[in-house]
Coordinates of C-alpha atoms and ligand atoms in Angstrom, one line a residue:
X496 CA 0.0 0.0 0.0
X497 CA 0.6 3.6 -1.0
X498 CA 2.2 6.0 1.9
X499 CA -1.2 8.0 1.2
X500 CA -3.8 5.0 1.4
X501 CA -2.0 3.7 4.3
X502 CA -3.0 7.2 5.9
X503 CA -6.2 7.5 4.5
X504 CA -6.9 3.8 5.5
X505 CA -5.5 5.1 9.1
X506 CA -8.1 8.4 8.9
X507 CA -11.2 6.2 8.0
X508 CA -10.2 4.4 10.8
X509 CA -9.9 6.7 13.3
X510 CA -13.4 8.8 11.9
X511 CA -14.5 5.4 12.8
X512 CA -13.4 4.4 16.5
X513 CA -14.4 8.4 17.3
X514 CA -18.1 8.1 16.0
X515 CA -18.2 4.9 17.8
X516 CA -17.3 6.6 20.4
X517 CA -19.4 9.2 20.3
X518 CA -22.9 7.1 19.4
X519 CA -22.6 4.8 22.1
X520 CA -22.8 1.0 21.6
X521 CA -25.0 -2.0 22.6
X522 CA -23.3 -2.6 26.3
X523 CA -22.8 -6.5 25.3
X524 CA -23.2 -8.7 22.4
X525 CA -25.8 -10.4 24.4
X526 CA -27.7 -7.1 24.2
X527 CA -27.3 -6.6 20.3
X528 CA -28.9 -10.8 20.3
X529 CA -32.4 -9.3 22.2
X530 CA -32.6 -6.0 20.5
X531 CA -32.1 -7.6 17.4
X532 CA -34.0 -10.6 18.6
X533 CA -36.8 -7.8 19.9
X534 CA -36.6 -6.0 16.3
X535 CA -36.9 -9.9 14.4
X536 CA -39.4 -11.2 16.8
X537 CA -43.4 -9.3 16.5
X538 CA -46.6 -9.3 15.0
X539 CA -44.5 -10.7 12.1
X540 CA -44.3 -14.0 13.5
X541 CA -47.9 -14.4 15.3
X542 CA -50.0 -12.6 13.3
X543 CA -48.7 -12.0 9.8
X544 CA -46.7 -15.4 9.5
X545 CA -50.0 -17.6 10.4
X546 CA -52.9 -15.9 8.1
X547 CA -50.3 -15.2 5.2
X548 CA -49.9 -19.0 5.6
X549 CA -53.4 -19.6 5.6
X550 CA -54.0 -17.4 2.2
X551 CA -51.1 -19.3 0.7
X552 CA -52.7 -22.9 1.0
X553 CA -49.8 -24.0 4.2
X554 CA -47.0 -26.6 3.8
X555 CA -45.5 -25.7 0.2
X556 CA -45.4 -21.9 0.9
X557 CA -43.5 -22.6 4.6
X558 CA -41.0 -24.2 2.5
X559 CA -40.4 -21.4 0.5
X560 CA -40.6 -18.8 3.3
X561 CA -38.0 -21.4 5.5
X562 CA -35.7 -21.4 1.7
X563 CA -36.3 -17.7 1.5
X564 CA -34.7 -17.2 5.3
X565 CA -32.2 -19.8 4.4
X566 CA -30.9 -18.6 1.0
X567 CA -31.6 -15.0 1.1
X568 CA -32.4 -13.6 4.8
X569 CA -29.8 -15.0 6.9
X570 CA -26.8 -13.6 4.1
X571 CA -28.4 -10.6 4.2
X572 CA -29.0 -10.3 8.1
X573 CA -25.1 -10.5 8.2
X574 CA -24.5 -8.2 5.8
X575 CA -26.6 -5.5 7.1
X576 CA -25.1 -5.7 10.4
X577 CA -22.0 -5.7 9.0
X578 CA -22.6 -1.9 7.0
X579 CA -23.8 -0.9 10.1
X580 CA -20.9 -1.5 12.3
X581 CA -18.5 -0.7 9.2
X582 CA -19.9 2.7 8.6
X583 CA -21.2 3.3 12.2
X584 CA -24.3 5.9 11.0
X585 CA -27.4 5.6 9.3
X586 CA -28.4 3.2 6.9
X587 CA -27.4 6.5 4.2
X588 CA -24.6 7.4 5.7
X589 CA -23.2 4.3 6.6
X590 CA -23.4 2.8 3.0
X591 CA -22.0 6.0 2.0
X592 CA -19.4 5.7 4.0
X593 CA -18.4 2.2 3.1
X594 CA -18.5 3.3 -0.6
X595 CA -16.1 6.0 -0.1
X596 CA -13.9 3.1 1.7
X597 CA -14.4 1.3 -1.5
X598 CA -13.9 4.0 -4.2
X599 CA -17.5 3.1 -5.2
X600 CA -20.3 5.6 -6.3
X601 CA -21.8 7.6 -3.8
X602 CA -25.1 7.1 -5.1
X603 CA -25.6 3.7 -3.7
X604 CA -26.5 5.6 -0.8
X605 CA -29.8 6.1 -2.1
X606 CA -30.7 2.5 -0.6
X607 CA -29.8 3.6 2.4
X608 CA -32.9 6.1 1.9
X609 CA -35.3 3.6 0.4
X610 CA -34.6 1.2 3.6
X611 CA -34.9 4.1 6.2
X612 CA -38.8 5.2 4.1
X613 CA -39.6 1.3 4.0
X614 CA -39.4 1.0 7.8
X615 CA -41.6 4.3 8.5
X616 CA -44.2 3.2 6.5
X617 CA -44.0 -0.3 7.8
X618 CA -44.2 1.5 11.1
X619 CA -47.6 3.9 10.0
X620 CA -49.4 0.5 9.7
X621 CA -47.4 -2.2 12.5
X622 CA -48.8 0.3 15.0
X623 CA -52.2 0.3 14.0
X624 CA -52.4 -3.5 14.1
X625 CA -50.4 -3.5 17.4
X626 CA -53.4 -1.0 18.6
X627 CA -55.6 -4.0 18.3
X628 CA -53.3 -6.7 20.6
X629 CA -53.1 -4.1 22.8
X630 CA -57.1 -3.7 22.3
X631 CA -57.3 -6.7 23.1
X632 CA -55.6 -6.9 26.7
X633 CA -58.3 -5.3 28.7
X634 CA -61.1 -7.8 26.9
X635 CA -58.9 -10.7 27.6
X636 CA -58.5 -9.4 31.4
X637 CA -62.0 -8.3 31.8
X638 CA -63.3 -11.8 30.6
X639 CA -65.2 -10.8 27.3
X640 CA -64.6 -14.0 26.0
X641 CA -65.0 -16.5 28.3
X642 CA -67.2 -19.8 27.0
X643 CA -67.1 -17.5 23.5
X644 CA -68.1 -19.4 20.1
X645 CA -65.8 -19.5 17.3
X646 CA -68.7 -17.2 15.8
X647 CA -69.6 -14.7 18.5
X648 CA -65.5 -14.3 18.2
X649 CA -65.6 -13.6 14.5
X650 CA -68.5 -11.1 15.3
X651 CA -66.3 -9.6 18.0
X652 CA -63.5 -8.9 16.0
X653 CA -65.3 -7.4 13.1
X654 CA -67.5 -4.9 16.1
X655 CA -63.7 -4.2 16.5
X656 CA -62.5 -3.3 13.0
X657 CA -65.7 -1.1 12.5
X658 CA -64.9 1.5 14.8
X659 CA -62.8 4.0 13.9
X660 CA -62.4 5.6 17.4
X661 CA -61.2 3.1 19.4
X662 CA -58.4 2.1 16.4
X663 CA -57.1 5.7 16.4
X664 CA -56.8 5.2 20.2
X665 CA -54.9 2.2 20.3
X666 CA -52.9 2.8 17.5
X667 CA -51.7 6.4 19.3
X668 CA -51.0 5.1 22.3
X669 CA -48.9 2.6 20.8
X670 CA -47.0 5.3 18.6
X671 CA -46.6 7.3 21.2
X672 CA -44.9 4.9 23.4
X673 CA -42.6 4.0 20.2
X674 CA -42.1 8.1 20.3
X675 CA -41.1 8.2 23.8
X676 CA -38.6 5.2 24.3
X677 CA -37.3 6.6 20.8
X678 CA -37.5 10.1 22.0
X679 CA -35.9 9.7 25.3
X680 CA -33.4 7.1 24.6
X681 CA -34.9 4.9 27.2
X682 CA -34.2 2.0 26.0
X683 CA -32.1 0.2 29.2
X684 CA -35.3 -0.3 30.8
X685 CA -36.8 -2.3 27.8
X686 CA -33.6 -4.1 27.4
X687 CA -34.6 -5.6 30.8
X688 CA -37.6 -6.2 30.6
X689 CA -36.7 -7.9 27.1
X690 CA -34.3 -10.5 29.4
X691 CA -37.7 -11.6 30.7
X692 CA -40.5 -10.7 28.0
X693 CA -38.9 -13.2 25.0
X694 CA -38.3 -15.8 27.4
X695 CA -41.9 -15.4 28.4
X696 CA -43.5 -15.1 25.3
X697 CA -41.4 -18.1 24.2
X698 CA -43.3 -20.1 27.2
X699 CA -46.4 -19.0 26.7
X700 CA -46.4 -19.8 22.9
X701 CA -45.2 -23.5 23.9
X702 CA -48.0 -23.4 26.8
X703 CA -50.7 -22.6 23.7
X704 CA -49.1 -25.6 21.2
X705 CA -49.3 -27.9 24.0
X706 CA -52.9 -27.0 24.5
X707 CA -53.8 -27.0 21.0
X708 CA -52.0 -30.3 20.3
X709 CA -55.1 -32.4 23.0
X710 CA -57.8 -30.1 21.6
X711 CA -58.2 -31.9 18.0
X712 CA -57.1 -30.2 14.9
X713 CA -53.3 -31.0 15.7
X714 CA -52.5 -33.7 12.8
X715 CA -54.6 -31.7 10.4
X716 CA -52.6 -28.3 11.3
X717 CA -49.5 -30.2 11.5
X718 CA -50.5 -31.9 8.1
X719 CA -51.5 -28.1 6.3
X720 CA -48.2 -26.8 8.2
X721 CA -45.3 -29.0 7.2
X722 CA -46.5 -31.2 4.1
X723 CA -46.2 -29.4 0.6
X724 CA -48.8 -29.2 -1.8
X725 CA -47.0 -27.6 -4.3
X726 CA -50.4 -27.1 -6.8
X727 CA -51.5 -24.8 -3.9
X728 CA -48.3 -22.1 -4.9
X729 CA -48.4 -19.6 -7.3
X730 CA -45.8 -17.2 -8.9
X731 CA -47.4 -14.5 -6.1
X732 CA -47.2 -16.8 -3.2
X733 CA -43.6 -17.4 -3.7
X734 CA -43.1 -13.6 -4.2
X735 CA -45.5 -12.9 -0.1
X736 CA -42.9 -15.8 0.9
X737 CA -39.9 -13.6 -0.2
X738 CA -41.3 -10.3 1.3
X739 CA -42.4 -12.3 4.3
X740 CA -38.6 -13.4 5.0
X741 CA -37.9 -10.0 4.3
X742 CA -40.3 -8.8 6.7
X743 CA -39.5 -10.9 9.5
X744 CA -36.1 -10.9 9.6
X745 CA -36.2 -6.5 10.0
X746 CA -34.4 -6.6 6.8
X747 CA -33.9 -3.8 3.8
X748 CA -35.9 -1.3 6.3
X749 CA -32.9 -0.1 8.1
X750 CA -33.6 -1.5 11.4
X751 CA -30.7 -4.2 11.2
X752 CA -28.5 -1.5 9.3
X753 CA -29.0 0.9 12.1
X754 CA -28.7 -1.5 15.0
X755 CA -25.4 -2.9 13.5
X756 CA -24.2 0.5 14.2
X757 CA -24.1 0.0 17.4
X758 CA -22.4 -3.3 18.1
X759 CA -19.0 -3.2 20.0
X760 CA -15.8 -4.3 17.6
X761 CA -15.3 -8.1 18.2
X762 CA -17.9 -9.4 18.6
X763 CA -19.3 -12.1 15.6
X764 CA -22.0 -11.1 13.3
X765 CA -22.5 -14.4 11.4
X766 CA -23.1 -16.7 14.5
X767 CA -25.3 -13.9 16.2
X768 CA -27.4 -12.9 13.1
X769 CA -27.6 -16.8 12.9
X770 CA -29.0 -16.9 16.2
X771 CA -31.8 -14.1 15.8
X772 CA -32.6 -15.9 12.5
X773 CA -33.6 -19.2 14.6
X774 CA -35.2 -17.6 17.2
X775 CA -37.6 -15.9 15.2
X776 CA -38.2 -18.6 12.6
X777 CA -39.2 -20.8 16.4
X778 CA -41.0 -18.5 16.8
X779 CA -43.0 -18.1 13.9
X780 CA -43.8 -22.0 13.8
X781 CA -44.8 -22.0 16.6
X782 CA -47.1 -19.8 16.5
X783 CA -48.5 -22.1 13.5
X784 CA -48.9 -25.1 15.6
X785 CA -50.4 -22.4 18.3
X786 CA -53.3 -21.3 15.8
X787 CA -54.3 -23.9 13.1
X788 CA -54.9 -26.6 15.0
X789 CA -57.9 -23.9 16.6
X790 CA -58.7 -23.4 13.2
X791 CA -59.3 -26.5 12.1
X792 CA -60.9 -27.7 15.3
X793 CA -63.3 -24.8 15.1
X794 CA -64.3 -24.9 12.0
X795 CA -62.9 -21.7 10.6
X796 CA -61.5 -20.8 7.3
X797 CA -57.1 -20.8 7.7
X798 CA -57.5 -18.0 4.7
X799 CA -59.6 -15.9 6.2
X800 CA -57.0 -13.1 6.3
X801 CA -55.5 -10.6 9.3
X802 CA -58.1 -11.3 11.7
X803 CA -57.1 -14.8 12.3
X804 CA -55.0 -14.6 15.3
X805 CA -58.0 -12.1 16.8
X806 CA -60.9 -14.9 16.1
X807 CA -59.2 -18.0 16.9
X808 CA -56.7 -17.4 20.6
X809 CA -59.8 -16.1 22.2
X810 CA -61.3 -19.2 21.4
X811 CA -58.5 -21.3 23.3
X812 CA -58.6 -18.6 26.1
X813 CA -61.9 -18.9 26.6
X814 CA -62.4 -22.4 27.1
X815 CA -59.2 -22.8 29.1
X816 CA -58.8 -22.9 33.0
X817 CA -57.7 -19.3 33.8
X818 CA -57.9 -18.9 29.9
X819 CA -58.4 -14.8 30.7
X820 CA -55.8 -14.6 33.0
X821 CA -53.1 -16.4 30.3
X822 CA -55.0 -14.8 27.5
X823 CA -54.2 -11.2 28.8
X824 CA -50.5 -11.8 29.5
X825 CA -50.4 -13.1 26.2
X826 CA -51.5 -9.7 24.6
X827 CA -49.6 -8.0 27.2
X828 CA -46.6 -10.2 25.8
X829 CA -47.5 -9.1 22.0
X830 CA -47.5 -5.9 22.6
X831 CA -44.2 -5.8 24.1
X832 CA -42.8 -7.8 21.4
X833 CA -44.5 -5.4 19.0
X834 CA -43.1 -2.4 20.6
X835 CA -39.4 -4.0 20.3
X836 CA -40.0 -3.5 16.4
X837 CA -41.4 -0.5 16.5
X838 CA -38.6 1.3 17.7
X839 CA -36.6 -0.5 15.3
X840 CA -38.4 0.6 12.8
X841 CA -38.9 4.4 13.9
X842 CA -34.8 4.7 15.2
X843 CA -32.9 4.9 11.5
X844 CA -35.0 7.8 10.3
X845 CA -34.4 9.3 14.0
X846 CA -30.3 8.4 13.2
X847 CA -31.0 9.7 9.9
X848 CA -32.8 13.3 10.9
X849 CA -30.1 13.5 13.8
X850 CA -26.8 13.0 12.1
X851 CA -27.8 14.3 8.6
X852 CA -29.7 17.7 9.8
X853 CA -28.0 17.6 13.6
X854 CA -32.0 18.6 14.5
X855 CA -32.2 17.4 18.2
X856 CA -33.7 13.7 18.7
X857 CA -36.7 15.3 20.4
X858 CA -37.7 17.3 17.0
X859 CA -36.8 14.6 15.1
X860 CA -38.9 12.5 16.9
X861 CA -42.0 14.7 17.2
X862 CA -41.8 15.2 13.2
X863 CA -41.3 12.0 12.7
X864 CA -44.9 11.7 14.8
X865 CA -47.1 13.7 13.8
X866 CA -46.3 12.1 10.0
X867 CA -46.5 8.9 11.1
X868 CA -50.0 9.7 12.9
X869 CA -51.7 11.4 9.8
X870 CA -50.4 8.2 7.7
X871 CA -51.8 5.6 10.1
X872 CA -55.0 6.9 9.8
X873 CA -55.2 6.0 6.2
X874 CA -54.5 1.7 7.6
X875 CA -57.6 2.5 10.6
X876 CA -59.8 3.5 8.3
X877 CA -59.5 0.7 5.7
X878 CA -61.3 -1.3 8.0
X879 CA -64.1 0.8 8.2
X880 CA -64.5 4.0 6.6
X881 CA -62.6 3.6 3.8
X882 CA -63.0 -0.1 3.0
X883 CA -64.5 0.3 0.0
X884 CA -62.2 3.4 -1.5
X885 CA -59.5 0.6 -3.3
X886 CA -57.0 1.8 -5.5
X887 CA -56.4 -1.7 -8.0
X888 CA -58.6 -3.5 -5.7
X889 CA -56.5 -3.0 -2.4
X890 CA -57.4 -0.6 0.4
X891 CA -54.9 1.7 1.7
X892 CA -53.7 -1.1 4.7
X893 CA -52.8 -3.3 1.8
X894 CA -51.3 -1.2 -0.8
X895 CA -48.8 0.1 2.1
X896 CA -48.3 -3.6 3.3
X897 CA -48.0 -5.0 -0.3
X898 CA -45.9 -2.4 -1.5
X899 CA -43.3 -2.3 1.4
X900 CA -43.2 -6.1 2.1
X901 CA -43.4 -7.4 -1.3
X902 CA -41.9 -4.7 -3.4
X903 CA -39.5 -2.0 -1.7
X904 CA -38.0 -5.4 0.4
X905 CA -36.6 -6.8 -1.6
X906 CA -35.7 -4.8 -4.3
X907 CA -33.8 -3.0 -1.6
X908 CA -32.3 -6.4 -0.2
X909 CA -31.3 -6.8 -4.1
X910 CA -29.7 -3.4 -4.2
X911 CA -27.9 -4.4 -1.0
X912 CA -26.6 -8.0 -1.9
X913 CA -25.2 -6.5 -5.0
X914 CA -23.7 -3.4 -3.4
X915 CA -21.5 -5.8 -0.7
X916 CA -21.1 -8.2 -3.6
X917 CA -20.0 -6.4 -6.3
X918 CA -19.5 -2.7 -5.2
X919 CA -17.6 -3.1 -2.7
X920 CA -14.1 -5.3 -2.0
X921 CA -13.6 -8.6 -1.1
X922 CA -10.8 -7.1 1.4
X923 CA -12.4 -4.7 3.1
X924 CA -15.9 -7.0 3.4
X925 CA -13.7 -9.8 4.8
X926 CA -12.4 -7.4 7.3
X927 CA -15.5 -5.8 8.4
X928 CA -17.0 -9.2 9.0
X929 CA -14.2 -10.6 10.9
X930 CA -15.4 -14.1 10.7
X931 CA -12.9 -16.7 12.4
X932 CA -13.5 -19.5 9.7
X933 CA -12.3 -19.0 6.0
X934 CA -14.4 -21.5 5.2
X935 CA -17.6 -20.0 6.3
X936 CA -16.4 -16.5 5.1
X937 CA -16.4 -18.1 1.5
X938 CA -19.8 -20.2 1.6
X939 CA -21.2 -16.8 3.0
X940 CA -19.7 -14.3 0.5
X941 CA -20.8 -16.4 -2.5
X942 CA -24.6 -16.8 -1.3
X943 CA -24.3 -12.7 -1.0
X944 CA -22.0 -12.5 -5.0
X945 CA -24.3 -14.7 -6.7
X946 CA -26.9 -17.2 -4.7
X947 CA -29.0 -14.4 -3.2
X948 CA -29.2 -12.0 -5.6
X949 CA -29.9 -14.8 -8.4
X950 CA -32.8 -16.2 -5.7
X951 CA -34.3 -12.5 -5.6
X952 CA -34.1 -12.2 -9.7
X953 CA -35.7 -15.7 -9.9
X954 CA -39.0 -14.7 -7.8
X955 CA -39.6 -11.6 -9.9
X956 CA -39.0 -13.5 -13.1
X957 CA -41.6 -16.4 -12.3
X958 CA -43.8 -13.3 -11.0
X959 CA -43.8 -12.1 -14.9
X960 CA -43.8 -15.4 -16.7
X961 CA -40.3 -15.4 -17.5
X962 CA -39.2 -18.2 -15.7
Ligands
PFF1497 N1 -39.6 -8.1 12.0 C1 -40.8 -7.5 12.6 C2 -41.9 -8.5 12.8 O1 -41.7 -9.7 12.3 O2 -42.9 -8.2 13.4 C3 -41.3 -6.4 11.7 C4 -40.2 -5.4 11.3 C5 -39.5 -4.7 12.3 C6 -40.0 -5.2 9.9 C7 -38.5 -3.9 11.9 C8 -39.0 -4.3 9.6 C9 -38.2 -3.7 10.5 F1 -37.3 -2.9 10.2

């Protein structure tokens, strides 16, 4: 190396260790694994993960989504974590950053946007389906459904959906609790409670598959669950499989980008990004072999769309011994694990706004707020108001949720692959990930050069015919 590059290599370096410095890091690596794990873990994998699988016709579309975490998620988990802590700033900045390290084009930086946008939008409607968990806490608590039919449950749900006021209400307080652990950096008390919440909702989910396995239903969910019935997928299904692995993974929004940017020097990013990947993918089965077996046992329709979780765990809680009592800690448990991803979601545009404009993170965060509020509205009132305004047949909910999980995810997550792929070195990617094994570093890096990418291309080709 040049006498220059040697002291620009030494500059980047130190610019590095002093924003480090300056941001403040995750205390342990242990700490990156439950924020991360917090972020990962939500409504993702107990509600959206169990009626998308419904819609989808089950087994053959799990094995896409489990391919899609396997081929394309997990890669990209590690490499988002590993921009983060390269470039320690915001998604922008920090792939900015790393393309300057690489003599790459500045513009790539533009994902960084398109990821930090993805996750705000994601957020306008997460928190209006979080409103109705935590709806739900003070119903479970104060015994509305005890001894309730699978049909006075379905009725309850859509009395729910119809009423405008009580959705705003939800949904704000649950934004505004996002806006103040954002706001007020408090997150060290949620890191505690998280010691305690995951391992808790991890119990209770286990509790509810144990109960559903004796209360018939349990071969036929395990049946629709985990055999393939590959006449049931379609080009689109495979497509909601990819966005879903996007989805629940945090990925191409920023939120793993952003948290990267935070994790002490030393510590591994593959073996911990593999560990939040199993973790949530647990989670997510189980809460399949939680709700279908209800389903079936009931008598309910597993495609009956984002209400299933709502109609069918009251049923369980109803019937069970102290079924209100588990039932509400159960919501409480949701919500918590809900509010772990929002602040993922709201923190890179609060990193962005911060270190880009050097507004304060109060501002930023009220902006960010108010926006966020007016934009929700649009999801609360495609349940009621506005159900029938559609714009190509999809309300407002499910334009937002089909363009950000299936579209902006992983076109993003493409733009990313082939950033670390191709744009930047194989030196300076191998350095940033500082994986002990060769080995591993090899099978990794050709997944994110060619397998991932290809995977991504593949899905949107079979989407158009092409393939
Ligand atoms: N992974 C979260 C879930 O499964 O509920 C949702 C999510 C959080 C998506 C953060 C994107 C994100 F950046």
């Amino acid at each position: 190396m040049s006498q220059s590059s040697l002291s620009a290599t030494a500059t980047l370096e130190a610019g590095r260790q002093a924003r480090a410095g300056q941001r403040g890091l995750w205390s342990s690596r242990w700490v990156f694994f439950l924020a991360a794990t917090g972020s990962a873990v939500g409504l993702g994998n107990i509600w959206k993960f169990p009626y998308i699988t419904g819609e989808n016709g089950g087994g053959a579309f799990v094995l896409m989504y489990l391919g899609c975490i396997l081929l394309i998620g997990i890669p990209l988990l590690m490499a988002e974590v590993m921009i983060g802590r390269r470039g320690r700033h915001n998604p922008a900045g920090s792939m900015a950053a790393l393309a300057r390290e690489a003599g790459a084009s500045r513009h790539w930086r533009t994902l960084g946007w398109v990821a930090g946008l993805t996750g705000f939008l994601i957020l306008s409607f997460y928190s209006v389906i979080a409103g109705w968990a935590l709806a739900y806490v003070p119903a479970l608590f104060g015994g509305q459904f005890t001894g309730i039919t699978p049909q006075a449950s379905e009725a309850r749900f859509g009395a729910m959906l119809a009423e405008p006021g009580m959705l705003v209400l939800y949904g704000t307080l649950i934004l505004t609790a996002t806006l103040a652990i954002v706001g007020l950096g408090v997150r060290r008390g949620l890191e505690q409670s998280l010691r305690f919440m995951m391992p808790g909702l991890f119990v209770l989910l286990l509790g509810l598959v144990a109960y559903s396995a004796v209360s018939g239903g349990f071969l036929r969910a395990v049946e629709f669950l985990f055999v393939p019935d590959f006449s049931k997928l379609t080009a689109t299904s495979v497509l909601v499989a990819l966005g879903h692995a996007f989805f629940t993974l945090s990925l191409a929004s920023g939120a793993m980008m952003t948290y990267g940017s935070y994790l002490p020097e030393g510590t591994s990013i593959a073996r911990t990004a593999l560990m939040v990947a199993v973790a949530d993918t647990t989670v997510a089965l189980l809460a399949g072999l939680a709700i279908f077996p209800l389903v079936f046992g009931n008598g309910l329709e597993p495609g009956s769309g984002p209400g299933l979780l709502f109609v069918t765990l009251p049923i369980a809680f109803g019937q069970m011994p102290l079924g209100m009592l588990v039932g509400g800690l159960f919501f409480v448990m949701l919500v918590i694990a809900a509010l772990t991803s929002t602040i993922s979601l709201l923190e890179p545009a609060i990193a962005w706004l911060t270190e880009r404009y050097r507004t304060t993170r109060i501002k930023a965060t009220l902006g960010c707020g108010a926006v966020l509020w007016v934009l929700s509205l649009g999801s609360v009132f495609s349940f009621n108001l506005w159900s029938e305004h559609t714009l190509f047949g999809r309300t407002f909910f499910d334009l937002l949720d089909k363009l950000t999980t299936n579209w902006l995810m992983p076109l993003g997550g493409l733009g990313i692959v082939l950033f670390v792929g191709w744009a930047l070195n194989e030196r300076l990617v191998r350095e940033a990930m500082a994986m002990r094994s060769p080995v591993m570093f090899r099978v990794w890096w050709w997944l994110i050069r060619l397998v991932t990418p290809l995977c991504i291309v593949a899905v949107f080709l079979n989407l158009v015919g092409l393939l």
